[in-house]
Tab-separated table of C-alpha atoms in Angstrom:
chain	number	residue	atom	x	y	z
A	1	PRO	CA	4.920	-17.645	-40.185
A	2	ASP	CA	3.207	-19.787	-37.574
A	3	ARG	CA	1.588	-17.593	-34.857
A	4	ARG	CA	2.722	-20.036	-32.166
A	5	GLU	CA	6.348	-19.488	-33.203
A	6	GLU	CA	5.910	-15.704	-32.869
A	7	ARG	CA	4.609	-16.051	-29.303
A	8	ARG	CA	7.192	-18.561	-28.089
A	9	GLY	CA	9.986	-16.038	-27.401
A	10	PRO	CA	7.967	-13.571	-25.291
A	11	GLN	CA	6.247	-16.402	-23.398
A	12	ALA	CA	9.580	-18.035	-22.571
A	13	SER	CA	10.582	-14.854	-20.743
A	14	GLY	CA	7.223	-14.478	-18.954
A	15	GLU	CA	5.815	-11.848	-21.271
A	16	GLY	CA	3.377	-11.635	-24.149
A	17	THR	CA	0.152	-13.558	-23.601
A	18	LEU	CA	1.497	-15.516	-20.633
A	19	THR	CA	-0.176	-14.439	-17.398
A	20	VAL	CA	0.130	-15.614	-13.811
A	21	SER	CA	-1.513	-14.365	-10.641
A	22	PRO	CA	0.334	-13.150	-7.552
A	23	LEU	CA	-1.369	-15.959	-5.601
A	24	ARG	CA	0.068	-18.580	-7.967
A	25	MET	CA	3.530	-17.023	-7.668
A	26	ALA	CA	3.279	-17.060	-3.843
A	27	LEU	CA	2.329	-20.745	-4.047
A	28	ILE	CA	5.355	-21.381	-6.264
A	29	ALA	CA	7.632	-19.710	-3.693
A	30	ALA	CA	5.969	-21.787	-0.954
A	31	ALA	CA	6.529	-24.990	-2.937
A	32	ILE	CA	10.225	-24.195	-3.309
A	33	ALA	CA	10.483	-23.463	0.427
A	34	ASN	CA	8.543	-26.633	1.258
A	35	GLY	CA	10.769	-29.131	-0.534
A	36	GLY	CA	8.668	-29.206	-3.707
A	37	LEU	CA	5.256	-29.557	-2.032
A	38	MET	CA	2.824	-26.815	-3.075
A	39	PRO	CA	0.405	-26.036	-0.247
A	40	ALA	CA	-3.298	-25.701	-0.833
A	41	PRO	CA	-4.145	-21.989	-0.713
A	42	ARG	CA	-6.133	-20.715	2.237
A	43	LEU	CA	-7.313	-17.327	3.345
A	44	VAL	CA	-7.872	-17.999	7.040
A	45	SER	CA	-5.481	-19.742	9.407
A	46	GLN	CA	-8.002	-20.059	12.258
A	47	THR	CA	-11.390	-18.867	13.454
A	48	GLN	CA	-12.610	-18.316	16.974
A	49	ALA	CA	-16.124	-18.984	18.270
A	50	ALA	CA	-17.863	-16.527	20.613
A	51	ASP	CA	-16.973	-18.729	23.602
A	52	GLY	CA	-13.267	-18.520	22.700
A	53	PHE	CA	-13.055	-22.024	21.212
A	54	GLN	CA	-10.677	-21.988	18.262
A	55	LEU	CA	-11.752	-23.781	15.129
A	56	ALA	CA	-9.245	-24.957	12.560
A	57	PRO	CA	-10.393	-24.377	8.971
A	58	ALA	CA	-10.451	-27.183	6.465
A	59	VAL	CA	-7.098	-27.344	4.722
A	60	GLY	CA	-6.393	-29.050	1.422
A	61	GLN	CA	-3.508	-31.411	0.925
A	62	PRO	CA	-0.178	-30.230	-0.499
A	63	VAL	CA	0.697	-31.381	-4.020
A	64	ALA	CA	4.182	-32.439	-5.115
A	65	VAL	CA	5.180	-30.154	-8.012
A	66	LEU	CA	8.995	-30.400	-7.814
A	67	SER	CA	11.414	-33.041	-6.644
A	68	PRO	CA	12.935	-32.247	-3.240
A	69	GLN	CA	16.363	-32.033	-4.908
A	70	LEU	CA	15.233	-29.501	-7.504
A	71	ALA	CA	13.390	-27.450	-4.873
A	72	ALA	CA	16.571	-27.363	-2.760
A	73	GLN	CA	18.663	-26.229	-5.734
A	74	ILE	CA	16.220	-23.429	-6.574
A	75	ALA	CA	16.004	-22.381	-2.911
A	76	ASP	CA	19.801	-22.190	-2.777
A	77	LEU	CA	19.884	-20.029	-5.914
A	78	MET	CA	17.167	-17.756	-4.502
A	79	ALA	CA	19.144	-17.362	-1.269
A	80	ARG	CA	22.272	-16.435	-3.259
A	81	VAL	CA	20.362	-13.844	-5.320
A	82	SER	CA	19.227	-12.260	-2.077
A	83	GLN	CA	22.814	-11.745	-0.936
A	84	THR	CA	24.133	-10.157	-4.144
A	85	GLY	CA	23.040	-7.790	-6.879
A	86	ILE	CA	19.657	-6.196	-6.338
A	87	GLY	CA	19.295	-8.095	-3.074
A	88	ALA	CA	22.265	-6.303	-1.597
A	89	LYS	CA	20.991	-2.974	-2.913
A	90	SER	CA	17.517	-3.541	-1.476
A	91	GLY	CA	18.467	-4.429	2.064
A	92	ILE	CA	18.038	-8.209	1.824
A	93	ALA	CA	21.748	-8.958	2.232
A	94	GLY	CA	22.404	-10.095	5.765
A	95	THR	CA	18.875	-11.434	6.248
A	96	SER	CA	17.761	-15.029	5.903
A	97	ILE	CA	15.394	-14.249	3.034
A	98	ALA	CA	15.499	-16.146	-0.243
A	99	GLY	CA	13.960	-14.353	-3.195
A	100	HIS	CA	13.833	-13.666	-6.873
A	101	PHE	CA	12.759	-10.596	-8.798
A	102	ALA	CA	11.793	-9.984	-12.394
A	103	VAL	CA	10.317	-7.328	-14.640
A	104	ALA	CA	7.716	-8.258	-17.233
A	105	HIS	CA	6.938	-5.802	-20.005
A	106	THR	CA	3.223	-5.486	-20.631
A	107	GLY	CA	3.464	-4.001	-24.110
A	108	GLU	CA	1.018	-1.270	-23.128
A	109	ASP	CA	2.587	2.201	-23.309
A	110	ASN	CA	5.958	0.724	-22.328
A	111	GLY	CA	4.444	-0.463	-19.048
A	112	ASN	CA	5.869	-3.173	-16.856
A	113	VAL	CA	5.124	-5.326	-13.856
A	114	ALA	CA	7.891	-5.613	-11.267
A	115	TRP	CA	7.767	-8.930	-9.393
A	116	PHE	CA	9.322	-10.338	-6.252
A	117	ILE	CA	8.724	-13.782	-4.795
A	118	GLY	CA	10.400	-15.012	-1.664
A	119	PHE	CA	10.394	-16.860	1.626
A	120	ALA	CA	12.430	-17.025	4.828
A	121	PRO	CA	14.214	-20.417	4.808
A	122	SER	CA	15.131	-20.365	8.491
A	123	ALA	CA	11.672	-19.361	9.734
A	124	SER	CA	9.017	-21.767	10.869
A	125	SER	CA	6.254	-19.329	9.904
A	126	GLY	CA	5.655	-21.015	6.564
A	127	THR	CA	5.310	-17.613	4.955
A	128	ALA	CA	5.936	-17.044	1.275
A	129	VAL	CA	5.149	-13.827	-0.578
A	130	ALA	CA	4.629	-12.544	-4.070
A	131	VAL	CA	4.606	-8.838	-4.854
A	132	ALA	CA	3.526	-7.519	-8.259
A	133	LEU	CA	3.673	-3.750	-8.904
A	134	GLU	CA	2.593	-2.123	-12.137
A	135	ASN	CA	4.974	0.423	-13.650
A	136	ALA	CA	7.477	0.146	-10.829
A	137	ALA	CA	11.160	-0.535	-10.380
A	138	PRO	CA	12.134	-4.028	-9.225
A	139	GLN	CA	13.710	-2.557	-6.083
A	140	GLU	CA	10.247	-1.410	-4.970
A	141	ALA	CA	8.776	-4.906	-5.269
A	142	VAL	CA	11.807	-6.370	-3.475
A	143	SER	CA	11.579	-3.850	-0.622
A	144	ILE	CA	7.880	-4.559	-0.042
A	145	GLY	CA	8.432	-8.313	-0.163
A	146	VAL	CA	11.300	-8.106	2.317
A	147	LEU	CA	9.253	-5.998	4.734
A	148	LEU	CA	6.380	-8.497	4.561
A	149	LEU	CA	8.680	-11.452	5.201
A	150	LEU	CA	10.514	-9.742	8.050
A	151	ALA	CA	7.189	-8.836	9.695
A	152	ALA	CA	5.888	-12.396	9.318
A	153	THR	CA	8.990	-13.953	10.853
A	154	ARG	CA	9.173	-11.775	13.967
C-alpha cells in the first residue's frame, strides 16, 4: 500500500505525523475571532523608556486566512460548544467565551495531548489562547484556557 494513504486517516484527525504549535493554534483562534484576519504574532505589546515615554513595537500586518462569513460561522460554533457538553462541565457555560477542545493521541505509551483554543467574542482585549497539556484530560486544558481568558478580559 501507498504510505501516503496509511497516513491520511490519522492526519485528518490531527494525529500521526501532523504537528502544530500552541502559538499557531492561538493565531488560528485569533483569526476566527478577528473575522478571518490572522494577526502577526508579537511577544511585546509596548515598551517604556527610562523617561516614561512609551514606545510601540513594530507590528506586522494581519493576513486574511478565512472569509469573514466562514470565520463568523466557526466563531458561532465555538460559542455553542462553550455552552454545552464539556463547556458546561468546565465552567464556561454562562461566560462569553468561545472555544474548542480536542485530544490528540501521540502514539507513545498511549499518551495524548489535550488542547483548548478560545477567545472572548464580546471583549475588546483581542486575546486568544491555546492550551496544550501532555497526558491530561480535556477538562484540564479547558479550565486553564477559561481562566486565562477571564483574567485577560477583566
